[in-house]
Amino acid sequence: MSDGTERRTAAPHVTVVGLGRMGVAIAAALLDAGYAVTVWNRSPGKDDALVERGAVRSTSLARAVAAGPLVLAALVDSASVREAFGPVGEALRGRTLVNLANSSPDQARELADWAAGHGIDYLDGAMMALPETVGTDDAFFLYSGCERAFTTYGGELEVMASAHYFGADPGAAEVHDLAVLSTGYAALTGFLHALALLEPSGTDPEAFAPLAARWLRGMAAFLPELAREAGTRSYGDGVSTVDLNRAAVHSLLRLGADHGVAGDVHEPLRALLDRRAAEGHGGDSFSSVLELMRPAPLV
């Protein structure tokens, strides 16, 4: 990532609105990279440490917005962004607003329409990071919306996290955010189910975690192969078949039932594998389950 030191200016260049844990981490990363930063938060006191490090405290959101051409909104959700910035829309005219709040794709598009009506360049952002990873190679943010804004402020965005642009549709970043979360939530709930399975045996969760992490790293390395199969719809040569995984999931659920562990996490997968096998595709790759999930074609 760029260290941003060549971007230092005499006047505040980046405004960070919202100083929760992520907002503080973002402002700190920009300060560390040599940027001049103005900060504003509705509740006082959260900017003290940042001000000590060189940030400029703004006494009002309107002044914060006027401080520079780039405004980062690190608020809780889309409603908070509308509530905060609605009264200062004219002050934002000609500037760039990057919305890093939790939003749905439709909410991102609505904010983009509002911004366009006020002459504001709008980027929607989805933060795939924890506060402690901001400014490191472990963090990545997803963006969509105004391409000019993404190109102009690429240096600033890269300071916060690796920046990935998904096109002009303002809702695209949120769609990809939710897709990534779908992968993660499935893995995390599977891990919790595993801990429930192991509890009768007395296995320490912290002792099991490294084994699960090692297995997940192997599964992550397998994703490109699944993606290739899914993209080409070529399922005949897969090394991990529907029937193989169907037997494993049935065994997993049977073990859980024997110990009174709820199978809610894996029952949907069992149903998909059973259906795929019943339709004559037991020898196909596990990735062929995607055929039961694809959206129906538009009429």
PDB file of C-alpha atoms in Angstrom:
ATOM      1  CA  MET A   1       0.000   0.000   0.000  1.00  0.00           C
ATOM      2  CA  SER A   2       1.110   3.566  -0.645  1.00  0.00           C
ATOM      3  CA  ASP A   3       2.520   5.362   2.385  1.00  0.00           C
ATOM      4  CA  GLY A   4       0.861   8.566   1.170  1.00  0.00           C
ATOM      5  CA  THR A   5       3.662  10.863   2.391  1.00  0.00           C
ATOM      6  CA  GLU A   6       3.827  12.686  -0.909  1.00  0.00           C
ATOM      7  CA  ARG A   7       0.192  13.752  -0.420  1.00  0.00           C
ATOM      8  CA  ARG A   8       0.764  15.962   2.618  1.00  0.00           C
ATOM      9  CA  THR A   9      -0.702  19.458   2.203  1.00  0.00           C
ATOM     10  CA  ALA A  10      -0.868  22.561   4.371  1.00  0.00           C
ATOM     11  CA  ALA A  11      -4.664  22.394   4.725  1.00  0.00           C
ATOM     12  CA  PRO A  12      -6.699  19.402   5.882  1.00  0.00           C
ATOM     13  CA  HIS A  13      -7.048  17.025   2.976  1.00  0.00           C
ATOM     14  CA  VAL A  14      -9.219  14.183   4.300  1.00  0.00           C
ATOM     15  CA  THR A  15     -12.234  14.463   6.597  1.00  0.00           C
ATOM     16  CA  VAL A  16     -13.263  11.466   8.698  1.00  0.00           C
ATOM     17  CA  VAL A  17     -16.802  11.592  10.061  1.00  0.00           C
ATOM     18  CA  GLY A  18     -17.651   9.091  12.768  1.00  0.00           C
ATOM     19  CA  LEU A  19     -15.129   8.019  15.374  1.00  0.00           C
ATOM     20  CA  GLY A  20     -16.149   4.558  16.394  1.00  0.00           C
ATOM     21  CA  ARG A  21     -13.403   1.963  16.432  1.00  0.00           C
ATOM     22  CA  MET A  22     -13.195   1.817  12.630  1.00  0.00           C
ATOM     23  CA  GLY A  23     -13.311   5.586  12.206  1.00  0.00           C
ATOM     24  CA  VAL A  24     -10.508   6.072  14.711  1.00  0.00           C
ATOM     25  CA  ALA A  25      -8.424   3.386  13.007  1.00  0.00           C
ATOM     26  CA  ILE A  26      -8.976   4.990   9.591  1.00  0.00           C
ATOM     27  CA  ALA A  27      -8.050   8.467  10.805  1.00  0.00           C
ATOM     28  CA  ALA A  28      -4.968   7.077  12.553  1.00  0.00           C
ATOM     29  CA  ALA A  29      -3.817   5.261   9.413  1.00  0.00           C
ATOM     30  CA  LEU A  30      -4.150   8.442   7.353  1.00  0.00           C
ATOM     31  CA  LEU A  31      -2.224  10.430   9.955  1.00  0.00           C
ATOM     32  CA  ASP A  32       0.511   7.798  10.032  1.00  0.00           C
ATOM     33  CA  ALA A  33       0.774   8.029   6.246  1.00  0.00           C
ATOM     34  CA  GLY A  34       1.339  11.790   6.390  1.00  0.00           C
ATOM     35  CA  TYR A  35      -2.084  13.072   5.450  1.00  0.00           C
ATOM     36  CA  ALA A  36      -3.661  16.088   7.062  1.00  0.00           C
ATOM     37  CA  VAL A  37      -6.912  14.908   8.646  1.00  0.00           C
ATOM     38  CA  THR A  38      -9.991  16.682   9.979  1.00  0.00           C
ATOM     39  CA  VAL A  39     -12.238  14.673  12.279  1.00  0.00           C
ATOM     40  CA  TRP A  40     -15.795  15.111  13.494  1.00  0.00           C
ATOM     41  CA  ASN A  41     -17.953  12.981  15.761  1.00  0.00           C
ATOM     42  CA  ARG A  42     -21.424  13.634  17.102  1.00  0.00           C
ATOM     43  CA  SER A  43     -20.374  12.686  20.650  1.00  0.00           C
ATOM     44  CA  PRO A  44     -17.416  14.675  22.034  1.00  0.00           C
ATOM     45  CA  GLY A  45     -14.241  13.197  23.437  1.00  0.00           C
ATOM     46  CA  LYS A  46     -13.540  10.416  20.969  1.00  0.00           C
ATOM     47  CA  ASP A  47     -11.105  12.560  18.992  1.00  0.00           C
ATOM     48  CA  ASP A  48      -8.728  13.483  21.829  1.00  0.00           C
ATOM     49  CA  ALA A  49      -6.034  10.936  20.985  1.00  0.00           C
ATOM     50  CA  LEU A  50      -6.250  11.758  17.275  1.00  0.00           C
ATOM     51  CA  VAL A  51      -5.935  15.489  17.942  1.00  0.00           C
ATOM     52  CA  GLU A  52      -2.839  14.797  20.028  1.00  0.00           C
ATOM     53  CA  ARG A  53      -1.400  13.053  16.995  1.00  0.00           C
ATOM     54  CA  GLY A  54      -2.109  15.994  14.702  1.00  0.00           C
ATOM     55  CA  ALA A  55      -5.694  15.693  13.546  1.00  0.00           C
ATOM     56  CA  VAL A  56      -7.819  18.829  13.354  1.00  0.00           C
ATOM     57  CA  ARG A  57     -10.956  18.768  15.478  1.00  0.00           C
ATOM     58  CA  SER A  58     -13.971  20.302  13.758  1.00  0.00           C
ATOM     59  CA  THR A  59     -16.663  21.924  15.843  1.00  0.00           C
ATOM     60  CA  SER A  60     -19.402  21.180  13.318  1.00  0.00           C
ATOM     61  CA  LEU A  61     -20.061  18.750  10.511  1.00  0.00           C
ATOM     62  CA  ALA A  62     -20.465  21.610   8.025  1.00  0.00           C
ATOM     63  CA  ARG A  63     -16.964  22.881   8.847  1.00  0.00           C
ATOM     64  CA  ALA A  64     -15.573  19.370   8.685  1.00  0.00           C
ATOM     65  CA  VAL A  65     -17.061  18.848   5.235  1.00  0.00           C
ATOM     66  CA  ALA A  66     -15.641  22.173   4.040  1.00  0.00           C
ATOM     67  CA  ALA A  67     -12.129  21.278   5.213  1.00  0.00           C
ATOM     68  CA  GLY A  68     -11.178  19.233   2.180  1.00  0.00           C
ATOM     69  CA  PRO A  69     -12.372  17.570  -1.016  1.00  0.00           C
ATOM     70  CA  LEU A  70     -12.619  14.026   0.368  1.00  0.00           C
ATOM     71  CA  VAL A  71     -15.071  13.046   3.128  1.00  0.00           C
ATOM     72  CA  LEU A  72     -15.089   9.541   4.620  1.00  0.00           C
ATOM     73  CA  ALA A  73     -18.282   8.558   6.439  1.00  0.00           C
ATOM     74  CA  ALA A  74     -17.456   5.856   8.995  1.00  0.00           C
ATOM     75  CA  LEU A  75     -20.898   5.813  10.612  1.00  0.00           C
ATOM     76  CA  VAL A  76     -23.029   2.917  11.803  1.00  0.00           C
ATOM     77  CA  ASP A  77     -25.499   2.540   8.959  1.00  0.00           C
ATOM     78  CA  SER A  78     -27.075   4.151   5.922  1.00  0.00           C
ATOM     79  CA  ALA A  79     -29.740   5.901   7.995  1.00  0.00           C
ATOM     80  CA  SER A  80     -27.015   7.547  10.085  1.00  0.00           C
ATOM     81  CA  VAL A  81     -25.326   8.818   6.931  1.00  0.00           C
ATOM     82  CA  ARG A  82     -28.548  10.343   5.620  1.00  0.00           C
ATOM     83  CA  GLU A  83     -29.345  11.884   8.980  1.00  0.00           C
ATOM     84  CA  ALA A  84     -25.880  13.389   9.361  1.00  0.00           C
ATOM     85  CA  PHE A  85     -25.248  14.619   5.832  1.00  0.00           C
ATOM     86  CA  GLY A  86     -28.773  15.561   4.782  1.00  0.00           C
ATOM     87  CA  PRO A  87     -28.536  19.067   6.305  1.00  0.00           C
ATOM     88  CA  VAL A  88     -25.064  19.714   4.804  1.00  0.00           C
ATOM     89  CA  GLY A  89     -25.705  18.511   1.265  1.00  0.00           C
ATOM     90  CA  GLU A  90     -24.901  21.891  -0.264  1.00  0.00           C
ATOM     91  CA  ALA A  91     -21.618  22.095   1.668  1.00  0.00           C
ATOM     92  CA  LEU A  92     -20.647  18.793   0.040  1.00  0.00           C
ATOM     93  CA  ARG A  93     -21.296  20.040  -3.494  1.00  0.00           C
ATOM     94  CA  GLY A  94     -18.232  19.487  -5.676  1.00  0.00           C
ATOM     95  CA  ARG A  95     -16.657  17.125  -3.145  1.00  0.00           C
ATOM     96  CA  THR A  96     -16.412  13.354  -2.827  1.00  0.00           C
ATOM     97  CA  LEU A  97     -18.321  11.389  -0.204  1.00  0.00           C
ATOM     98  CA  VAL A  98     -17.177   7.847   0.544  1.00  0.00           C
ATOM     99  CA  ASN A  99     -19.818   5.965   2.507  1.00  0.00           C
ATOM    100  CA  LEU A 100     -18.201   3.273   4.658  1.00  0.00           C
ATOM    101  CA  ALA A 101     -21.295   2.613   6.768  1.00  0.00           C
ATOM    102  CA  ASN A 102     -23.190  -0.670   6.740  1.00  0.00           C
ATOM    103  CA  SER A 103     -25.656  -0.429   3.875  1.00  0.00           C
ATOM    104  CA  SER A 104     -27.753  -2.647   1.659  1.00  0.00           C
ATOM    105  CA  PRO A 105     -27.298  -2.430  -2.132  1.00  0.00           C
ATOM    106  CA  ASP A 106     -30.568  -0.489  -2.463  1.00  0.00           C
ATOM    107  CA  GLN A 107     -29.602   1.908   0.331  1.00  0.00           C
ATOM    108  CA  ALA A 108     -26.285   2.570  -1.406  1.00  0.00           C
ATOM    109  CA  ARG A 109     -28.100   3.373  -4.638  1.00  0.00           C
ATOM    110  CA  GLU A 110     -30.494   5.705  -2.818  1.00  0.00           C
ATOM    111  CA  LEU A 111     -27.579   7.566  -1.238  1.00  0.00           C
ATOM    112  CA  ALA A 112     -25.895   7.815  -4.618  1.00  0.00           C
ATOM    113  CA  ASP A 113     -29.058   9.353  -6.100  1.00  0.00           C
ATOM    114  CA  TRP A 114     -29.194  11.864  -3.241  1.00  0.00           C
ATOM    115  CA  ALA A 115     -25.523  12.720  -3.744  1.00  0.00           C
ATOM    116  CA  ALA A 116     -25.953  13.172  -7.493  1.00  0.00           C
ATOM    117  CA  GLY A 117     -28.787  15.602  -6.831  1.00  0.00           C
ATOM    118  CA  HIS A 118     -26.385  17.745  -4.793  1.00  0.00           C
ATOM    119  CA  GLY A 119     -23.453  17.571  -7.203  1.00  0.00           C
ATOM    120  CA  ILE A 120     -21.496  15.184  -4.967  1.00  0.00           C
ATOM    121  CA  ASP A 121     -19.265  12.398  -6.271  1.00  0.00           C
ATOM    122  CA  TYR A 122     -20.295   9.269  -4.372  1.00  0.00           C
ATOM    123  CA  LEU A 123     -18.405   6.076  -3.626  1.00  0.00           C
ATOM    124  CA  ASP A 124     -19.939   3.283  -1.624  1.00  0.00           C
ATOM    125  CA  GLY A 125     -17.484   1.269   0.428  1.00  0.00           C
ATOM    126  CA  ALA A 126     -17.645  -2.048   2.266  1.00  0.00           C
ATOM    127  CA  MET A 127     -14.968  -2.614   4.891  1.00  0.00           C
ATOM    128  CA  MET A 128     -13.616  -6.152   5.019  1.00  0.00           C
ATOM    129  CA  ALA A 129     -11.422  -5.565   8.036  1.00  0.00           C
ATOM    130  CA  LEU A 130     -11.184  -5.314  11.796  1.00  0.00           C
ATOM    131  CA  PRO A 131     -10.041  -2.036  13.356  1.00  0.00           C
ATOM    132  CA  GLU A 132      -6.639  -3.495  14.216  1.00  0.00           C
ATOM    133  CA  THR A 133      -6.039  -4.547  10.597  1.00  0.00           C
ATOM    134  CA  VAL A 134      -6.776  -1.130   9.037  1.00  0.00           C
ATOM    135  CA  GLY A 135      -3.650   0.137   7.314  1.00  0.00           C
ATOM    136  CA  THR A 136      -2.181  -3.372   7.013  1.00  0.00           C
ATOM    137  CA  ASP A 137      -2.081  -5.918   4.210  1.00  0.00           C
ATOM    138  CA  ASP A 138      -4.719  -7.982   6.016  1.00  0.00           C
ATOM    139  CA  ALA A 139      -7.457  -5.427   5.319  1.00  0.00           C
ATOM    140  CA  PHE A 140      -9.353  -4.882   2.083  1.00  0.00           C
ATOM    141  CA  PHE A 141     -12.203  -2.526   1.233  1.00  0.00           C
ATOM    142  CA  LEU A 142     -14.661  -2.898  -1.642  1.00  0.00           C
ATOM    143  CA  TYR A 143     -15.894   0.124  -3.605  1.00  0.00           C
ATOM    144  CA  SER A 144     -18.417   0.987  -6.296  1.00  0.00           C
ATOM    145  CA  GLY A 145     -19.945   4.140  -7.677  1.00  0.00           C
ATOM    146  CA  CYS A 146     -18.154   7.133  -9.178  1.00  0.00           C
ATOM    147  CA  GLU A 147     -15.104   5.869 -11.044  1.00  0.00           C
ATOM    148  CA  ARG A 148     -13.572   9.346 -11.157  1.00  0.00           C
ATOM    149  CA  ALA A 149     -13.636   9.485  -7.371  1.00  0.00           C
ATOM    150  CA  PHE A 150     -12.031   6.068  -7.060  1.00  0.00           C
ATOM    151  CA  THR A 151      -9.277   7.043  -9.489  1.00  0.00           C
ATOM    152  CA  THR A 152      -8.677  10.472  -7.985  1.00  0.00           C
ATOM    153  CA  TYR A 153      -8.454   9.273  -4.385  1.00  0.00           C
ATOM    154  CA  GLY A 154      -6.938   5.858  -4.934  1.00  0.00           C
ATOM    155  CA  GLY A 155      -3.906   6.813  -2.837  1.00  0.00           C
ATOM    156  CA  GLU A 156      -5.994   7.751   0.170  1.00  0.00           C
ATOM    157  CA  LEU A 157      -8.136   4.630  -0.151  1.00  0.00           C
ATOM    158  CA  GLU A 158      -5.103   2.358  -0.376  1.00  0.00           C
ATOM    159  CA  VAL A 159      -3.732   3.828   2.845  1.00  0.00           C
ATOM    160  CA  MET A 160      -6.751   2.466   4.707  1.00  0.00           C
ATOM    161  CA  ALA A 161      -6.800  -0.951   3.043  1.00  0.00           C
ATOM    162  CA  SER A 162      -6.307  -2.655  -0.284  1.00  0.00           C
ATOM    163  CA  ALA A 163      -8.980  -1.073  -2.503  1.00  0.00           C
ATOM    164  CA  HIS A 164     -11.066  -3.056  -5.001  1.00  0.00           C
ATOM    165  CA  TYR A 165     -13.453  -1.327  -7.430  1.00  0.00           C
ATOM    166  CA  PHE A 166     -16.562  -3.111  -8.742  1.00  0.00           C
ATOM    167  CA  GLY A 167     -17.967  -0.610 -11.207  1.00  0.00           C
ATOM    168  CA  ALA A 168     -20.357   2.282 -11.505  1.00  0.00           C
ATOM    169  CA  ASP A 169     -23.379   0.636  -9.849  1.00  0.00           C
ATOM    170  CA  PRO A 170     -23.263   2.079  -6.305  1.00  0.00           C
ATOM    171  CA  GLY A 171     -24.807  -1.111  -4.920  1.00  0.00           C
ATOM    172  CA  ALA A 172     -22.154  -3.441  -6.334  1.00  0.00           C
ATOM    173  CA  ALA A 173     -19.738  -3.107  -3.401  1.00  0.00           C
ATOM    174  CA  GLU A 174     -22.488  -4.107  -0.972  1.00  0.00           C
ATOM    175  CA  VAL A 175     -23.457  -7.102  -3.125  1.00  0.00           C
ATOM    176  CA  HIS A 176     -19.860  -8.321  -3.081  1.00  0.00           C
ATOM    177  CA  ASP A 177     -19.593  -7.557   0.629  1.00  0.00           C
ATOM    178  CA  LEU A 178     -22.582  -9.776   1.369  1.00  0.00           C
ATOM    179  CA  ALA A 179     -21.172 -12.507  -0.889  1.00  0.00           C
ATOM    180  CA  VAL A 180     -17.909 -12.504   1.066  1.00  0.00           C
ATOM    181  CA  LEU A 181     -19.848 -12.520   4.339  1.00  0.00           C
ATOM    182  CA  SER A 182     -21.838 -15.524   3.126  1.00  0.00           C
ATOM    183  CA  THR A 183     -18.590 -17.473   2.825  1.00  0.00           C
ATOM    184  CA  GLY A 184     -17.377 -16.365   6.235  1.00  0.00           C
ATOM    185  CA  TYR A 185     -20.613 -16.908   8.133  1.00  0.00           C
ATOM    186  CA  ALA A 186     -20.880 -20.467   6.816  1.00  0.00           C
ATOM    187  CA  ALA A 187     -17.352 -21.196   8.047  1.00  0.00           C
ATOM    188  CA  LEU A 188     -17.867 -19.569  11.451  1.00  0.00           C
ATOM    189  CA  THR A 189     -21.166 -21.289  12.176  1.00  0.00           C
ATOM    190  CA  GLY A 190     -19.637 -24.579  11.074  1.00  0.00           C
ATOM    191  CA  PHE A 191     -16.833 -24.009  13.587  1.00  0.00           C
ATOM    192  CA  LEU A 192     -19.340 -23.342  16.383  1.00  0.00           C
ATOM    193  CA  HIS A 193     -21.211 -26.507  15.440  1.00  0.00           C
ATOM    194  CA  ALA A 194     -17.923 -28.381  15.629  1.00  0.00           C
ATOM    195  CA  LEU A 195     -17.335 -27.081  19.158  1.00  0.00           C
ATOM    196  CA  ALA A 196     -20.785 -28.319  20.150  1.00  0.00           C
ATOM    197  CA  LEU A 197     -19.988 -31.745  18.709  1.00  0.00           C
ATOM    198  CA  LEU A 198     -16.721 -31.893  20.651  1.00  0.00           C
ATOM    199  CA  GLU A 199     -18.108 -30.747  23.987  1.00  0.00           C
ATOM    200  CA  PRO A 200     -19.151 -34.268  25.139  1.00  0.00           C
ATOM    201  CA  SER A 201     -15.584 -35.460  24.534  1.00  0.00           C
ATOM    202  CA  GLY A 202     -14.157 -32.678  26.690  1.00  0.00           C
ATOM    203  CA  THR A 203     -12.011 -31.190  23.935  1.00  0.00           C
ATOM    204  CA  ASP A 204     -10.805 -27.677  24.745  1.00  0.00           C
ATOM    205  CA  PRO A 205     -12.074 -25.264  22.037  1.00  0.00           C
ATOM    206  CA  GLU A 206      -8.702 -23.507  22.017  1.00  0.00           C
ATOM    207  CA  ALA A 207      -6.941 -26.790  21.398  1.00  0.00           C
ATOM    208  CA  PHE A 208      -9.244 -27.593  18.476  1.00  0.00           C
ATOM    209  CA  ALA A 209      -9.042 -24.159  16.836  1.00  0.00           C
ATOM    210  CA  PRO A 210      -5.610 -24.694  15.177  1.00  0.00           C
ATOM    211  CA  LEU A 211      -6.834 -27.906  13.542  1.00  0.00           C
ATOM    212  CA  ALA A 212      -9.923 -26.152  12.192  1.00  0.00           C
ATOM    213  CA  ALA A 213      -7.823 -23.228  10.960  1.00  0.00           C
ATOM    214  CA  ARG A 214      -5.466 -25.612   9.150  1.00  0.00           C
ATOM    215  CA  TRP A 215      -8.416 -27.311   7.481  1.00  0.00           C
ATOM    216  CA  LEU A 216      -9.931 -23.986   6.460  1.00  0.00           C
ATOM    217  CA  ARG A 217      -6.659 -22.891   4.877  1.00  0.00           C
ATOM    218  CA  GLY A 218      -6.762 -26.029   2.766  1.00  0.00           C
ATOM    219  CA  MET A 219     -10.368 -25.342   1.803  1.00  0.00           C
ATOM    220  CA  ALA A 220      -9.456 -21.777   0.871  1.00  0.00           C
ATOM    221  CA  ALA A 221      -6.765 -23.116  -1.448  1.00  0.00           C
ATOM    222  CA  PHE A 222      -9.470 -25.259  -3.090  1.00  0.00           C
ATOM    223  CA  LEU A 223     -11.718 -22.281  -3.907  1.00  0.00           C
ATOM    224  CA  PRO A 224     -10.129 -21.453  -7.303  1.00  0.00           C
ATOM    225  CA  GLU A 225     -10.837 -24.999  -8.497  1.00  0.00           C
ATOM    226  CA  LEU A 226     -14.465 -24.783  -7.350  1.00  0.00           C
ATOM    227  CA  ALA A 227     -14.735 -21.394  -9.044  1.00  0.00           C
ATOM    228  CA  ARG A 228     -13.374 -22.836 -12.309  1.00  0.00           C
ATOM    229  CA  GLU A 229     -15.889 -25.675 -12.211  1.00  0.00           C
ATOM    230  CA  ALA A 230     -18.744 -23.327 -11.380  1.00  0.00           C
ATOM    231  CA  GLY A 231     -17.771 -20.857 -14.102  1.00  0.00           C
ATOM    232  CA  THR A 232     -17.555 -23.524 -16.800  1.00  0.00           C
ATOM    233  CA  ARG A 233     -20.308 -25.751 -15.364  1.00  0.00           C
ATOM    234  CA  SER A 234     -17.920 -28.654 -15.847  1.00  0.00           C
ATOM    235  CA  TYR A 235     -18.550 -30.945 -12.904  1.00  0.00           C
ATOM    236  CA  GLY A 236     -17.526 -34.365 -14.206  1.00  0.00           C
ATOM    237  CA  ASP A 237     -13.903 -34.463 -13.061  1.00  0.00           C
ATOM    238  CA  GLY A 238     -14.209 -33.151  -9.524  1.00  0.00           C
ATOM    239  CA  VAL A 239     -12.125 -34.855  -6.854  1.00  0.00           C
ATOM    240  CA  SER A 240     -14.751 -34.212  -4.163  1.00  0.00           C
ATOM    241  CA  THR A 241     -18.073 -35.619  -5.355  1.00  0.00           C
ATOM    242  CA  VAL A 242     -21.642 -35.099  -4.242  1.00  0.00           C
ATOM    243  CA  ASP A 243     -21.909 -38.696  -3.008  1.00  0.00           C
ATOM    244  CA  LEU A 244     -18.674 -38.444  -1.026  1.00  0.00           C
ATOM    245  CA  ASN A 245     -19.748 -35.262   0.731  1.00  0.00           C
ATOM    246  CA  ARG A 246     -23.307 -36.517   1.155  1.00  0.00           C
ATOM    247  CA  ALA A 247     -22.058 -39.473   3.172  1.00  0.00           C
ATOM    248  CA  ALA A 248     -19.889 -37.190   5.304  1.00  0.00           C
ATOM    249  CA  VAL A 249     -22.702 -34.736   6.048  1.00  0.00           C
ATOM    250  CA  HIS A 250     -25.087 -37.563   6.964  1.00  0.00           C
ATOM    251  CA  SER A 251     -22.474 -38.936   9.378  1.00  0.00           C
ATOM    252  CA  LEU A 252     -21.919 -35.497  10.839  1.00  0.00           C
ATOM    253  CA  LEU A 253     -25.625 -34.990  11.468  1.00  0.00           C
ATOM    254  CA  ARG A 254     -25.992 -38.489  12.905  1.00  0.00           C
ATOM    255  CA  LEU A 255     -23.204 -37.812  15.410  1.00  0.00           C
ATOM    256  CA  GLY A 256     -24.874 -34.572  16.390  1.00  0.00           C
ATOM    257  CA  ALA A 257     -28.229 -36.262  16.866  1.00  0.00           C
ATOM    258  CA  ASP A 258     -26.629 -38.921  19.061  1.00  0.00           C
ATOM    259  CA  HIS A 259     -25.351 -36.179  21.390  1.00  0.00           C
ATOM    260  CA  GLY A 260     -28.336 -33.845  21.212  1.00  0.00           C
ATOM    261  CA  VAL A 261     -26.558 -31.264  19.055  1.00  0.00           C
ATOM    262  CA  ALA A 262     -28.872 -29.302  16.768  1.00  0.00           C
ATOM    263  CA  GLY A 263     -28.191 -29.856  13.086  1.00  0.00           C
ATOM    264  CA  ASP A 264     -29.657 -26.564  11.853  1.00  0.00           C
ATOM    265  CA  VAL A 265     -26.330 -25.471  10.379  1.00  0.00           C
ATOM    266  CA  HIS A 266     -25.905 -28.466   8.069  1.00  0.00           C
ATOM    267  CA  GLU A 267     -29.470 -29.644   7.399  1.00  0.00           C
ATOM    268  CA  PRO A 268     -29.831 -27.324   4.381  1.00  0.00           C
ATOM    269  CA  LEU A 269     -26.635 -28.758   2.876  1.00  0.00           C
ATOM    270  CA  ARG A 270     -27.851 -32.310   3.496  1.00  0.00           C
ATOM    271  CA  ALA A 271     -31.060 -31.497   1.635  1.00  0.00           C
ATOM    272  CA  LEU A 272     -29.161 -30.053  -1.324  1.00  0.00           C
ATOM    273  CA  LEU A 273     -26.802 -33.028  -1.557  1.00  0.00           C
ATOM    274  CA  ASP A 274     -29.681 -35.500  -1.299  1.00  0.00           C
ATOM    275  CA  ARG A 275     -31.571 -33.693  -4.029  1.00  0.00           C
ATOM    276  CA  ARG A 276     -28.540 -33.535  -6.305  1.00  0.00           C
ATOM    277  CA  ALA A 277     -27.916 -37.269  -5.841  1.00  0.00           C
ATOM    278  CA  ALA A 278     -31.584 -38.103  -6.437  1.00  0.00           C
ATOM    279  CA  GLU A 279     -31.397 -36.238  -9.732  1.00  0.00           C
ATOM    280  CA  GLY A 280     -28.566 -38.505 -10.870  1.00  0.00           C
ATOM    281  CA  HIS A 281     -25.591 -36.255 -10.165  1.00  0.00           C
ATOM    282  CA  GLY A 282     -23.988 -38.090  -7.252  1.00  0.00           C
ATOM    283  CA  GLY A 283     -20.766 -38.526  -9.209  1.00  0.00           C
ATOM    284  CA  ASP A 284     -20.482 -34.829 -10.035  1.00  0.00           C
ATOM    285  CA  SER A 285     -18.240 -32.438  -8.137  1.00  0.00           C
ATOM    286  CA  PHE A 286     -19.476 -30.877  -4.908  1.00  0.00           C
ATOM    287  CA  SER A 287     -19.500 -27.547  -6.761  1.00  0.00           C
ATOM    288  CA  SER A 288     -22.422 -28.797  -8.856  1.00  0.00           C
ATOM    289  CA  VAL A 289     -24.691 -28.042  -5.878  1.00  0.00           C
ATOM    290  CA  LEU A 290     -24.555 -24.508  -7.256  1.00  0.00           C
ATOM    291  CA  GLU A 291     -27.000 -25.606  -9.955  1.00  0.00           C
ATOM    292  CA  LEU A 292     -29.677 -25.855  -7.252  1.00  0.00           C
ATOM    293  CA  MET A 293     -28.949 -22.327  -6.051  1.00  0.00           C
ATOM    294  CA  ARG A 294     -28.679 -20.350  -9.279  1.00  0.00           C
ATOM    295  CA  PRO A 295     -31.271 -17.592  -9.658  1.00  0.00           C
ATOM    296  CA  ALA A 296     -34.115 -18.379 -12.004  1.00  0.00           C
ATOM    297  CA  PRO A 297     -33.675 -16.729 -15.415  1.00  0.00           C
ATOM    298  CA  LEU A 298     -35.630 -13.530 -15.899  1.00  0.00           C
ATOM    299  CA  VAL A 299     -38.665 -13.942 -18.123  1.00  0.00           C
TER     300      VAL A 299
END
